[in-house]
Amino acid sequence: DLGFKAIYPMRSARIYQAVKRARGNRKEIVNKIEESLSHCLAVDGIQGEVSGRQKHIYGIYKKMRGKRRAFNEIMDVYAFRIIVDKVDTCYRVLGAVHNLYKPLPGR
C-alpha cells in the first residue's frame, strides 16, 4: 500500500476514503464475522482455525482495474481463511459457511 500511495497518491486516497466509508468499524466487523464462523463450525462439530483480515488498498485497486469495475461493484474488501486438516472437512466447512452466508450467484 505504501508504494501505491507514493506512485498514485490521488487514486490511493480516493480508494482509501471509499473503503473507509464502506467498511465502517473494520476490526469489529472482522471480529464479529470470525466469531460467527467459529461458532458455526463449533455447532457443526468441525475443528478449524478461522482468521480474517482487511484486504489491502492496492489489492482492491488491482481488482478494480483488472475487472474494469467501480469500487461499489467490488464486494470483497475482507478476506477470511478457515484451515482444516482434511479435504472432506473442507467441503463440510464450505457447506456450513454457505448455510451461514448465502453465496451470490456469479460472484
Coordinates of N, CA and C in Angstrom, one line a residue:
D1 N 0.8 -1.2 0.0 CA 0.0 0.0 0.0 C 0.9 1.3 0.0
L2 N 2.0 1.2 0.6 CA 2.9 2.4 0.7 C 3.4 2.8 -0.7
G3 N 3.8 1.8 -1.5 CA 4.3 2.0 -2.8 C 3.2 2.6 -3.7
F4 N 2.0 2.0 -3.6 CA 0.8 2.5 -4.3 C 0.5 3.9 -4.0
K5 N 0.6 4.3 -2.7 CA 0.3 5.6 -2.2 C 1.3 6.6 -2.7
A6 N 2.6 6.2 -2.8 CA 3.7 7.0 -3.3 C 3.5 7.3 -4.8
I7 N 3.2 6.3 -5.6 CA 3.1 6.4 -7.0 C 1.8 7.0 -7.5
Y8 N 0.7 6.6 -6.9 CA -0.6 7.1 -7.2 C -1.3 7.7 -6.0
P9 N -0.9 8.9 -5.5 CA -1.4 9.4 -4.3 C -2.9 9.7 -4.3
M10 N -3.4 10.3 -5.5 CA -4.8 10.6 -5.6 C -5.7 9.3 -5.6
R11 N -5.3 8.4 -6.4 CA -6.0 7.1 -6.5 C -6.1 6.4 -5.2
S12 N -4.9 6.4 -4.5 CA -4.8 5.7 -3.2 C -5.8 6.4 -2.2
A13 N -5.8 7.7 -2.2 CA -6.6 8.5 -1.3 C -8.1 8.2 -1.6
R14 N -8.5 8.2 -2.9 CA -9.9 8.0 -3.2 C -10.4 6.6 -2.8
I15 N -9.5 5.6 -3.1 CA -9.9 4.3 -2.7 C -9.9 4.1 -1.2
Y16 N -8.9 4.7 -0.6 CA -8.9 4.6 0.9 C -10.2 5.2 1.5
Q17 N -10.6 6.4 1.0 CA -11.8 7.0 1.6 C -13.0 6.2 1.3
A18 N -13.1 5.6 0.1 CA -14.3 4.8 -0.3 C -14.3 3.5 0.6
V19 N -13.1 2.9 0.8 CA -13.1 1.7 1.7 C -13.4 2.1 3.1
K20 N -12.9 3.2 3.6 CA -13.2 3.7 5.0 C -14.7 3.9 5.2
R21 N -15.4 4.5 4.2 CA -16.8 4.6 4.3 C -17.6 3.3 4.2
A22 N -17.1 2.4 3.4 CA -17.8 1.1 3.2 C -17.6 0.2 4.3
R23 N -16.4 0.2 4.9 CA -16.0 -0.8 5.9 C -16.6 -0.5 7.3
G24 N -16.8 0.7 7.6 CA -17.3 1.1 9.0 C -16.2 0.8 10.0
N25 N -16.6 0.2 11.1 CA -15.6 -0.1 12.1 C -15.0 -1.5 11.8
R26 N -13.9 -1.5 11.1 CA -13.3 -2.7 10.5 C -13.0 -3.8 11.4
K27 N -12.3 -3.5 12.5 CA -11.9 -4.5 13.4 C -13.1 -5.2 14.0
E28 N -14.1 -4.4 14.4 CA -15.3 -5.0 15.0 C -16.0 -5.9 14.0
I29 N -16.1 -5.5 12.7 CA -16.7 -6.3 11.7 C -16.0 -7.6 11.5
V30 N -14.7 -7.5 11.3 CA -13.8 -8.7 11.1 C -14.0 -9.7 12.3
N31 N -13.9 -9.1 13.5 CA -14.1 -10.0 14.7 C -15.4 -10.6 14.8
K32 N -16.5 -9.9 14.5 CA -17.8 -10.4 14.5 C -18.0 -11.6 13.5
I33 N -17.5 -11.4 12.3 CA -17.6 -12.5 11.3 C -16.7 -13.7 11.7
E34 N -15.5 -13.4 12.2 CA -14.7 -14.5 12.7 C -15.4 -15.3 13.8
E35 N -16.0 -14.6 14.8 CA -16.8 -15.3 15.8 C -18.0 -16.1 15.3
S36 N -18.6 -15.5 14.3 CA -19.8 -16.1 13.7 C -19.4 -17.4 13.0
L37 N -18.2 -17.4 12.3 CA -17.7 -18.5 11.6 C -17.3 -19.6 12.6
S38 N -16.6 -19.2 13.6 CA -16.1 -20.1 14.6 C -17.3 -20.8 15.3
H39 N -18.3 -20.0 15.6 CA -19.5 -20.6 16.3 C -20.2 -21.6 15.4
C40 N -20.3 -21.3 14.1 CA -20.9 -22.1 13.1 C -20.2 -23.5 13.0
L41 N -18.8 -23.4 13.0 CA -18.0 -24.6 13.0 C -18.2 -25.5 14.2
A42 N -18.2 -24.8 15.4 CA -18.4 -25.5 16.6 C -19.8 -26.2 16.7
V43 N -20.8 -25.5 16.2 CA -22.1 -26.1 16.2 C -22.2 -27.4 15.4
D44 N -21.5 -27.3 14.2 CA -21.4 -28.5 13.3 C -20.3 -29.5 13.7
G45 N -19.6 -29.3 14.8 CA -18.6 -30.2 15.3 C -17.4 -30.3 14.4
I46 N -17.0 -29.1 13.8 CA -15.9 -29.1 12.9 C -14.7 -28.4 13.6
Q47 N -13.5 -29.0 13.6 CA -12.3 -28.4 14.1 C -11.7 -27.6 13.0
G48 N -11.4 -26.3 13.2 CA -10.8 -25.5 12.2 C -10.3 -24.2 12.8
E49 N -9.3 -23.6 12.1 CA -8.7 -22.3 12.6 C -9.3 -21.2 11.6
V50 N -10.0 -20.3 12.2 CA -10.6 -19.2 11.4 C -9.7 -17.9 11.6
S51 N -9.4 -17.3 10.5 CA -8.7 -16.0 10.6 C -9.3 -15.0 9.5
G52 N -9.3 -13.8 9.8 CA -9.8 -12.8 8.9 C -8.9 -11.6 8.8
R53 N -9.1 -10.8 7.7 CA -8.3 -9.6 7.5 C -9.0 -8.7 6.6
Q54 N -8.5 -7.4 6.6 CA -9.0 -6.5 5.6 C -8.1 -6.6 4.4
K55 N -8.6 -6.5 3.2 CA -7.8 -6.5 2.0 C -7.1 -5.2 1.9
H56 N -5.9 -5.3 1.3 CA -5.1 -4.1 1.1 C -5.7 -3.2 0.0
I57 N -5.4 -1.9 0.1 CA -5.9 -0.9 -0.8 C -5.4 -1.2 -2.2
Y58 N -4.1 -1.6 -2.4 CA -3.6 -1.8 -3.7 C -4.3 -3.1 -4.3
G59 N -4.6 -4.1 -3.5 CA -5.2 -5.3 -4.0 C -6.6 -4.9 -4.5
I60 N -7.3 -4.1 -3.8 CA -8.6 -3.6 -4.3 C -8.5 -2.8 -5.6
Y61 N -7.5 -2.0 -5.7 CA -7.3 -1.2 -6.9 C -7.0 -2.1 -8.1
K62 N -6.1 -3.2 -7.8 CA -5.8 -4.1 -8.9 C -7.1 -4.8 -9.4
K63 N -7.9 -5.2 -8.5 CA -9.2 -5.9 -8.9 C -10.1 -4.9 -9.7
M64 N -10.1 -3.7 -9.2 CA -11.0 -2.7 -9.9 C -10.4 -2.5 -11.4
R65 N -9.1 -2.4 -11.5 CA -8.6 -2.2 -12.9 C -8.7 -3.5 -13.7
G66 N -8.4 -4.6 -13.1 CA -8.4 -5.9 -13.8 C -9.8 -6.3 -14.3
K67 N -10.8 -6.0 -13.5 CA -12.1 -6.3 -13.9 C -12.9 -5.2 -14.5
R68 N -12.2 -4.0 -14.5 CA -12.9 -2.8 -15.0 C -14.2 -2.5 -14.3
R69 N -14.1 -2.4 -13.0 CA -15.2 -2.2 -12.1 C -15.0 -1.0 -11.3
A70 N -16.1 -0.4 -10.9 CA -16.1 0.7 -9.9 C -16.0 0.1 -8.5
F71 N -15.6 0.9 -7.5 CA -15.4 0.4 -6.2 C -16.7 -0.2 -5.6
N72 N -17.9 0.4 -5.9 CA -19.1 -0.1 -5.4 C -19.5 -1.5 -6.0
E73 N -18.8 -1.9 -7.0 CA -19.0 -3.2 -7.6 C -18.1 -4.3 -7.1
I74 N -17.1 -3.9 -6.3 CA -16.1 -4.8 -5.7 C -16.7 -5.1 -4.3
M75 N -17.0 -6.4 -4.1 CA -17.7 -6.8 -2.9 C -16.8 -7.3 -1.8
D76 N -15.7 -7.8 -2.1 CA -14.8 -8.5 -1.1 C -13.7 -7.6 -0.6
V77 N -14.0 -6.8 0.4 CA -13.0 -5.9 1.0 C -12.4 -6.6 2.2
Y78 N -12.9 -7.7 2.6 CA -12.4 -8.6 3.7 C -12.1 -9.9 3.1
A79 N -11.2 -10.6 3.8 CA -10.8 -12.0 3.4 C -10.8 -12.8 4.7
F80 N -11.3 -14.0 4.5 CA -11.4 -15.0 5.7 C -10.8 -16.3 5.2
R81 N -10.1 -16.9 6.1 CA -9.5 -18.2 5.8 C -9.9 -19.2 7.0
I82 N -10.2 -20.4 6.6 CA -10.5 -21.4 7.5 C -9.6 -22.6 7.2
I83 N -8.8 -23.0 8.1 CA -7.8 -24.1 7.9 C -8.3 -25.3 8.6
V84 N -8.4 -26.4 7.9 CA -8.8 -27.7 8.4 C -7.8 -28.7 8.0
D85 N -7.9 -29.9 8.6 CA -6.9 -31.0 8.4 C -7.2 -31.9 7.2
K86 N -8.4 -32.0 6.7 CA -8.7 -33.0 5.7 C -9.6 -32.3 4.6
V87 N -9.5 -32.9 3.4 CA -10.2 -32.4 2.3 C -11.7 -32.5 2.5
D88 N -12.2 -33.6 3.0 CA -13.6 -33.7 3.2 C -14.2 -32.7 4.3
T89 N -13.3 -32.4 5.2 CA -13.7 -31.4 6.2 C -13.8 -30.0 5.6
C90 N -13.0 -29.8 4.6 CA -13.0 -28.6 3.8 C -14.4 -28.4 3.2
Y91 N -14.9 -29.4 2.6 CA -16.2 -29.4 1.9 C -17.3 -29.2 3.0
R92 N -17.2 -29.8 4.1 CA -18.1 -29.6 5.2 C -18.2 -28.2 5.7
V93 N -17.0 -27.6 5.7 CA -16.9 -26.1 6.1 C -17.5 -25.3 5.0
L94 N -17.3 -25.6 3.8 CA -17.9 -24.8 2.7 C -19.4 -24.9 2.8
G95 N -20.0 -26.0 3.1 CA -21.4 -26.2 3.3 C -21.9 -25.4 4.5
A96 N -21.2 -25.4 5.6 CA -21.6 -24.7 6.8 C -21.5 -23.2 6.5
V97 N -20.5 -22.7 5.8 CA -20.4 -21.3 5.5 C -21.5 -20.8 4.6
H98 N -21.8 -21.7 3.6 CA -22.9 -21.3 2.7 C -24.3 -21.3 3.4
N99 N -24.4 -22.1 4.4 CA -25.7 -22.0 5.2 C -25.7 -20.7 6.0
L100 N -24.6 -20.3 6.5 CA -24.5 -19.1 7.3 C -24.6 -17.8 6.4
Y101 N -23.8 -17.8 5.4 CA -23.8 -16.6 4.4 C -24.1 -17.2 3.0
K102 N -25.3 -16.9 2.6 CA -25.7 -17.4 1.3 C -24.8 -16.8 0.1
P103 N -24.3 -17.7 -0.7 CA -23.5 -17.3 -1.8 C -24.3 -16.5 -2.9
L104 N -23.6 -15.6 -3.5 CA -24.2 -14.8 -4.5 C -23.9 -15.4 -5.9
P105 N -24.8 -15.8 -6.7 CA -24.5 -16.4 -8.0 C -23.7 -15.4 -8.9
G106 N -22.7 -16.0 -9.5 CA -21.9 -15.2 -10.4 C -20.8 -14.4 -9.7
R107 N -20.6 -14.6 -8.4 CA -19.6 -13.9 -7.6 C -18.5 -14.8 -7.1

